[in-house]
Amino acid sequence: MIQYIIRRVLSAIPVLFGILIVTFALARMIPGDPCKAILGEKATVEVCERFAREYGLDKPIYVQFGIYMNDVLHGDFGESIRFSRPVTIILVERLPTTIELGLAALLIAVLIGIPAGIISAVYRNSPVDVAVMVGANAGVSMPVYWLGLMLAYIFALLLKDTPLWLPPTGRLTAGIASTPFYEVFEWPVVEGGIKYHFFEFFANMYVINSIITQDWEVLRDTLKHLILPAFALSTIPLSIIARMTRSSMLEVLKLDYVRTARAKGVIERLVILKHALRNALLPIVTVIGLQVGTLFAGAVLTETIFGFAGVGRILYEAITARDFPIIQAFTVVIAIGYVVINLLVDISYIFIDPRIRLD
């Protein structure tokens, strides 16, 4: 297994290098001038020339790419043009928000999608099956931005005077703050150091931080703010997982060993969950891994609609402002996450099906 993991990691290097090249090129192909986008259309030629010199945009493209690659290899993604701050620090602040939202959406998609697919397969061609598949098709068809707006309208406006009211924006209610765990436990941390950024990264995941500090008020408020954006983001993966689960289960339920288990008098629940589901899991797990990319793509719109200060929202703002360092850094980080998730999916196969060996 170790050799397989090493091979996969090495094979991912050319992929990531290609992503660096494509992202670098596409970012500079976006119409518009960064100077005009950030300083306004009335910026003079002299001001824009000084702006270009300051951020190295006056150099030839190949020189800019060489500088960028050198910085990336040293773990430095440069400085944001719009925010005038190191991109690494912005990553530490924003990436945990997107990870928290993505994990919540994926959890909803898995916890609802797999049982829905199983029920649909067991009661094939019944009204329950039809209802599940209609819901799945509707979930795939609804744009995230439309669904997000509808959810906010229903739960924040129409139900504002009921117990079902949910906050439409932000991560925490005004007046409630999440205190980092290293401050609560008074751990000695030097601000700006590697240890500080590592702790700050996990502290910015409010769910994890509130559990560590046992701040249940922050945990309740964070989860309440997560419900709408996480559900909006989960609908497409949920629908795809439900459809794949149904399809995979239908194939397995036809096999001889399932009929044999039933003939032996095994309880139907055990036939479905122990014999059928485990053998139907490989394609389901594969689809779940592939949906990570969908979650990152949907996060751009979801975070913008619900006011989440995460990767998706700042990436949208960076594209609008032609902020090349942020566009490049966040795209590379998302690509790395996608590669890691798919590697974990491949490794999980040997635990799902012991017959599989990673050579």
XYZ file of C-alpha atoms in Angstrom:
359
model
C 0.000 0.000 0.000
C 2.834 2.397 0.836
C 4.296 1.975 -2.655
C 0.886 2.599 -4.189
C 0.456 5.816 -2.184
C 3.935 7.008 -3.180
C 3.190 6.305 -6.855
C -0.104 8.168 -6.650
C 1.520 11.170 -4.973
C 4.304 11.256 -7.585
C 1.786 10.927 -10.432
C -0.139 13.882 -8.984
C 2.878 16.203 -9.311
C 2.579 16.630 -13.125
C -1.161 17.161 -12.696
C -0.605 19.927 -10.149
C 2.102 21.468 -12.317
C -0.307 21.488 -15.250
C -2.947 23.124 -13.047
C -0.421 25.811 -12.083
C 0.283 26.567 -15.737
C -3.374 26.581 -16.811
C -4.486 28.677 -13.828
C -1.652 31.157 -14.336
C -2.551 31.530 -18.023
C -6.326 31.706 -17.593
C -6.075 34.252 -14.766
C -4.228 36.607 -17.117
C -6.659 35.962 -19.952
C -9.562 37.403 -17.945
C -10.636 40.607 -19.713
C -9.804 43.810 -17.862
C -6.885 45.484 -16.148
C -6.215 44.742 -12.438
C -5.329 48.394 -11.912
C -8.647 49.611 -13.314
C -10.581 46.862 -11.502
C -9.131 47.778 -8.098
C -8.408 51.523 -8.327
C -11.306 52.405 -10.621
C -11.684 53.457 -14.230
C -10.392 56.967 -13.487
C -6.915 55.715 -12.509
C -4.306 57.559 -14.578
C -1.696 55.931 -16.788
C 1.076 56.937 -14.370
C -0.774 55.387 -11.417
C -1.382 52.145 -13.339
C 2.280 51.958 -14.391
C 3.382 52.324 -10.772
C 0.749 49.724 -9.778
C 2.112 47.263 -12.370
C 5.725 47.781 -11.203
C 4.750 47.281 -7.573
C 3.104 43.903 -8.241
C 5.495 42.767 -10.996
C 2.823 42.912 -13.695
C 5.116 44.916 -15.999
C 7.479 41.954 -16.430
C 7.194 39.468 -19.328
C 4.771 36.602 -18.744
C 7.497 33.947 -18.595
C 9.360 35.984 -15.958
C 6.166 36.345 -13.898
C 5.584 32.590 -14.130
C 9.154 31.822 -13.080
C 8.836 34.085 -10.036
C 5.488 32.533 -9.188
C 6.795 28.944 -9.426
C 9.782 29.810 -7.253
C 7.488 31.314 -4.617
C 5.118 28.321 -4.672
C 7.984 25.853 -4.233
C 8.991 27.837 -1.134
C 5.435 27.772 0.210
C 4.790 31.425 -0.603
C 1.725 32.308 -2.690
C 2.607 35.967 -2.858
C 0.629 38.996 -1.754
C -2.962 39.767 -2.627
C -3.281 42.700 -5.029
C -6.649 43.755 -3.683
C -6.146 43.221 0.039
C -2.376 43.910 0.220
C -1.936 40.925 2.541
C -0.047 37.621 2.186
C -2.235 35.078 0.431
C -1.125 32.368 2.894
C -2.706 34.283 5.780
C -5.919 34.770 3.792
C -5.949 31.011 3.138
C -5.654 30.295 6.862
C -8.593 32.617 7.524
C -10.901 31.605 4.677
C -10.214 27.944 3.841
C -11.526 26.544 7.184
C -14.915 28.161 6.501
C -15.224 26.412 3.146
C -14.006 23.091 4.568
C -16.579 23.311 7.366
C -19.371 24.153 4.928
C -18.269 21.443 2.475
C -18.080 18.746 5.152
C -21.523 19.706 6.473
C -22.969 19.561 2.947
C -21.271 16.228 2.236
C -22.554 14.805 5.538
C -26.121 15.813 4.644
C -25.738 14.369 1.138
C -24.446 11.014 2.442
C -26.849 10.659 5.389
C -29.885 11.372 3.211
C -28.705 10.179 -0.213
C -27.626 6.635 0.686
C -30.753 5.718 2.721
C -32.965 7.287 0.025
C -31.228 5.215 -2.653
C -31.539 2.018 -0.592
C -35.259 2.580 0.035
C -35.815 3.372 -3.635
C -34.074 0.135 -4.690
C -35.857 -2.055 -2.149
C -39.271 -0.657 -3.157
C -38.523 -0.526 -6.864
C -41.281 0.885 -9.111
C -43.417 1.733 -6.084
C -44.758 5.229 -5.278
C -41.852 5.586 -2.821
C -39.339 4.850 -5.593
C -41.020 7.331 -7.920
C -41.062 10.023 -5.231
C -37.364 9.539 -4.416
C -36.313 9.651 -8.072
C -38.456 12.720 -8.771
C -36.834 14.416 -5.788
C -33.382 13.376 -6.994
C -34.023 14.749 -10.483
C -35.345 17.977 -8.998
C -32.250 18.281 -6.793
C -29.910 17.913 -9.763
C -31.939 20.372 -11.839
C -32.210 23.223 -9.327
C -29.401 25.818 -9.573
C -27.675 26.402 -6.231
C -28.109 30.178 -6.391
C -31.882 29.869 -6.955
C -32.326 27.271 -4.219
C -30.230 29.338 -1.804
C -32.362 32.420 -2.375
C -35.585 30.414 -1.985
C -34.396 28.824 1.269
C -33.383 32.217 2.650
C -36.738 33.692 1.633
C -38.763 30.869 3.192
C -36.853 30.274 6.445
C -35.661 33.820 7.132
C -38.684 35.836 5.986
C -41.850 33.716 5.753
C -41.021 31.766 8.935
C -39.405 34.609 10.872
C -41.950 34.482 13.715
C -41.884 30.690 14.100
C -39.484 28.211 15.747
C -38.407 27.154 12.235
C -36.694 30.506 11.573
C -33.090 30.179 10.438
C -30.490 32.917 9.889
C -29.932 33.723 6.193
C -26.390 35.125 6.385
C -23.145 34.945 8.326
C -21.517 32.304 10.490
C -22.428 33.653 13.938
C -25.078 35.930 15.404
C -23.925 39.456 16.248
C -22.698 39.533 19.833
C -21.541 35.903 19.839
C -17.826 35.306 19.289
C -15.748 32.161 18.908
C -12.646 32.313 21.101
C -9.724 30.272 19.691
C -8.961 27.172 21.728
C -5.294 28.129 22.197
C -6.420 31.343 23.908
C -8.942 29.530 26.102
C -6.279 27.085 27.299
C -3.640 29.858 27.404
C -1.159 28.004 25.247
C 1.984 30.011 24.454
C 1.750 30.846 20.749
C 3.821 33.449 18.918
C 1.618 35.370 16.487
C 2.791 35.016 12.892
C 4.675 31.752 13.390
C 3.955 28.368 11.817
C 2.453 27.062 15.066
C 0.169 30.094 15.262
C -1.113 29.633 11.700
C -1.638 25.899 12.314
C -3.714 26.543 15.436
C -5.535 29.447 13.817
C -6.524 27.227 10.887
C -8.400 24.805 13.150
C -9.707 27.594 15.399
C -11.417 29.103 12.350
C -13.493 25.927 12.049
C -16.065 27.086 14.570
C -17.687 23.668 15.037
C -14.394 21.978 15.953
C -13.211 24.956 18.005
C -16.451 25.160 20.022
C -16.353 21.419 20.747
C -12.740 21.639 21.946
C -13.528 24.648 24.167
C -16.936 23.191 25.157
C -18.620 26.452 24.195
C -22.067 25.015 23.478
C -23.668 28.394 22.755
C -21.244 28.997 19.874
C -21.735 25.417 18.668
C -25.535 25.785 18.569
C -25.327 29.137 16.818
C -22.760 27.887 14.287
C -24.849 24.834 13.414
C -27.949 27.012 13.085
C -26.134 29.246 10.574
C -24.792 26.190 8.710
C -28.147 24.536 7.989
C -29.348 26.635 5.043
C -26.068 26.981 3.100
C -25.078 23.361 3.759
C -28.452 22.055 2.573
C -28.397 24.277 -0.523
C -24.887 23.089 -1.347
C -25.732 19.426 -0.692
C -28.698 19.054 -3.056
C -26.777 18.134 -6.223
C -24.373 15.644 -4.525
C -27.308 14.239 -2.528
C -29.311 13.576 -5.691
C -26.373 11.972 -7.508
C -25.526 9.766 -4.509
C -29.164 8.666 -4.176
C -29.373 7.725 -7.859
C -26.056 5.863 -7.799
C -27.030 4.009 -4.602
C -30.308 2.918 -6.178
C -28.607 1.738 -9.363
C -25.839 -0.121 -7.530
C -28.247 -1.740 -5.064
C -30.533 -2.941 -7.868
C -27.582 -4.698 -9.499
C -26.505 -6.396 -6.264
C -30.008 -7.447 -5.199
C -30.246 -9.604 -8.351
C -27.147 -11.654 -7.482
C -27.238 -15.271 -6.320
C -25.729 -14.787 -2.868
C -28.532 -12.342 -1.960
C -31.158 -14.875 -3.000
C -29.276 -17.556 -1.046
C -29.240 -15.386 2.084
C -32.974 -14.877 1.789
C -33.520 -18.600 1.205
C -31.627 -19.342 4.426
C -34.086 -17.140 6.295
C -31.739 -14.258 7.035
C -33.616 -11.209 8.290
C -34.376 -8.860 5.375
C -32.727 -5.926 7.145
C -29.465 -7.880 7.395
C -29.748 -8.989 3.763
C -30.033 -5.352 2.665
C -27.464 -3.742 4.970
C -24.885 -6.513 5.452
C -24.946 -8.531 2.243
C -26.182 -6.110 -0.418
C -25.072 -2.649 0.706
C -21.459 -3.539 1.451
C -21.002 -5.023 -2.008
C -22.736 -2.049 -3.599
C -20.516 0.502 -1.840
C -17.605 0.719 -4.321
C -19.363 2.842 -6.974
C -21.128 4.824 -4.236
C -17.845 5.730 -2.518
C -16.341 6.652 -5.896
C -19.220 9.036 -6.603
C -18.923 10.562 -3.130
C -15.244 11.322 -3.797
C -16.065 12.894 -7.160
C -18.675 15.143 -5.559
C -15.958 16.996 -3.648
C -15.264 18.956 -6.828
C -18.964 19.796 -7.101
C -18.955 21.073 -3.525
C -16.005 23.407 -4.167
C -17.626 24.700 -7.358
C -20.958 25.256 -5.641
C -19.295 26.952 -2.671
C -18.535 30.015 -4.810
C -22.242 30.797 -5.242
C -23.399 29.424 -1.896
C -20.961 31.496 0.160
C -21.807 34.613 -1.830
C -25.552 34.167 -1.298
C -25.347 33.349 2.417
C -22.570 35.792 3.309
C -20.021 33.146 4.263
C -16.473 34.504 4.340
C -14.885 31.464 2.748
C -12.795 30.455 -0.241
C -15.702 30.587 -2.693
C -16.696 34.127 -1.823
C -13.187 35.578 -1.858
C -12.397 33.675 -5.067
C -15.380 35.347 -6.700
C -14.176 38.738 -5.437
C -10.628 37.978 -6.631
C -11.812 37.119 -10.139
C -13.819 40.348 -10.238
C -10.781 42.358 -9.112
C -8.283 40.377 -11.285
C -6.396 39.449 -8.108
C -4.045 36.892 -9.712
C -2.236 35.641 -6.556
C -5.495 34.689 -4.808
C -6.977 33.071 -7.932
C -3.848 30.974 -8.448
C -3.336 30.017 -4.801
C -6.912 29.035 -4.075
C -7.217 27.036 -7.297
C -4.046 25.081 -6.483
C -5.209 24.391 -2.914
C -8.590 23.153 -4.178
C -6.803 20.928 -6.720
C -4.570 19.468 -4.001
C -7.635 18.761 -1.861
C -9.322 17.038 -4.794
C -6.246 14.826 -5.396
C -6.033 13.904 -1.697
C -9.743 13.015 -1.510
C -9.491 10.744 -4.534
C -6.410 9.067 -3.053
C -8.356 8.399 0.168
C -11.231 6.981 -1.884
C -8.867 4.562 -3.642
C -7.366 3.453 -0.328
C -10.840 2.940 1.159
C -11.548 0.253 -1.468
C -9.373 -2.316 0.309
C -11.394 -1.863 3.514
C -14.726 -2.098 1.709
C -13.735 -5.126 -0.397
C -10.842 -7.225 1.023
C -10.401 -8.885 -2.396
C -8.973 -5.649 -3.751
C -5.230 -5.167 -3.396
C -3.409 -1.949 -4.167
C -0.324 -3.052 -6.079
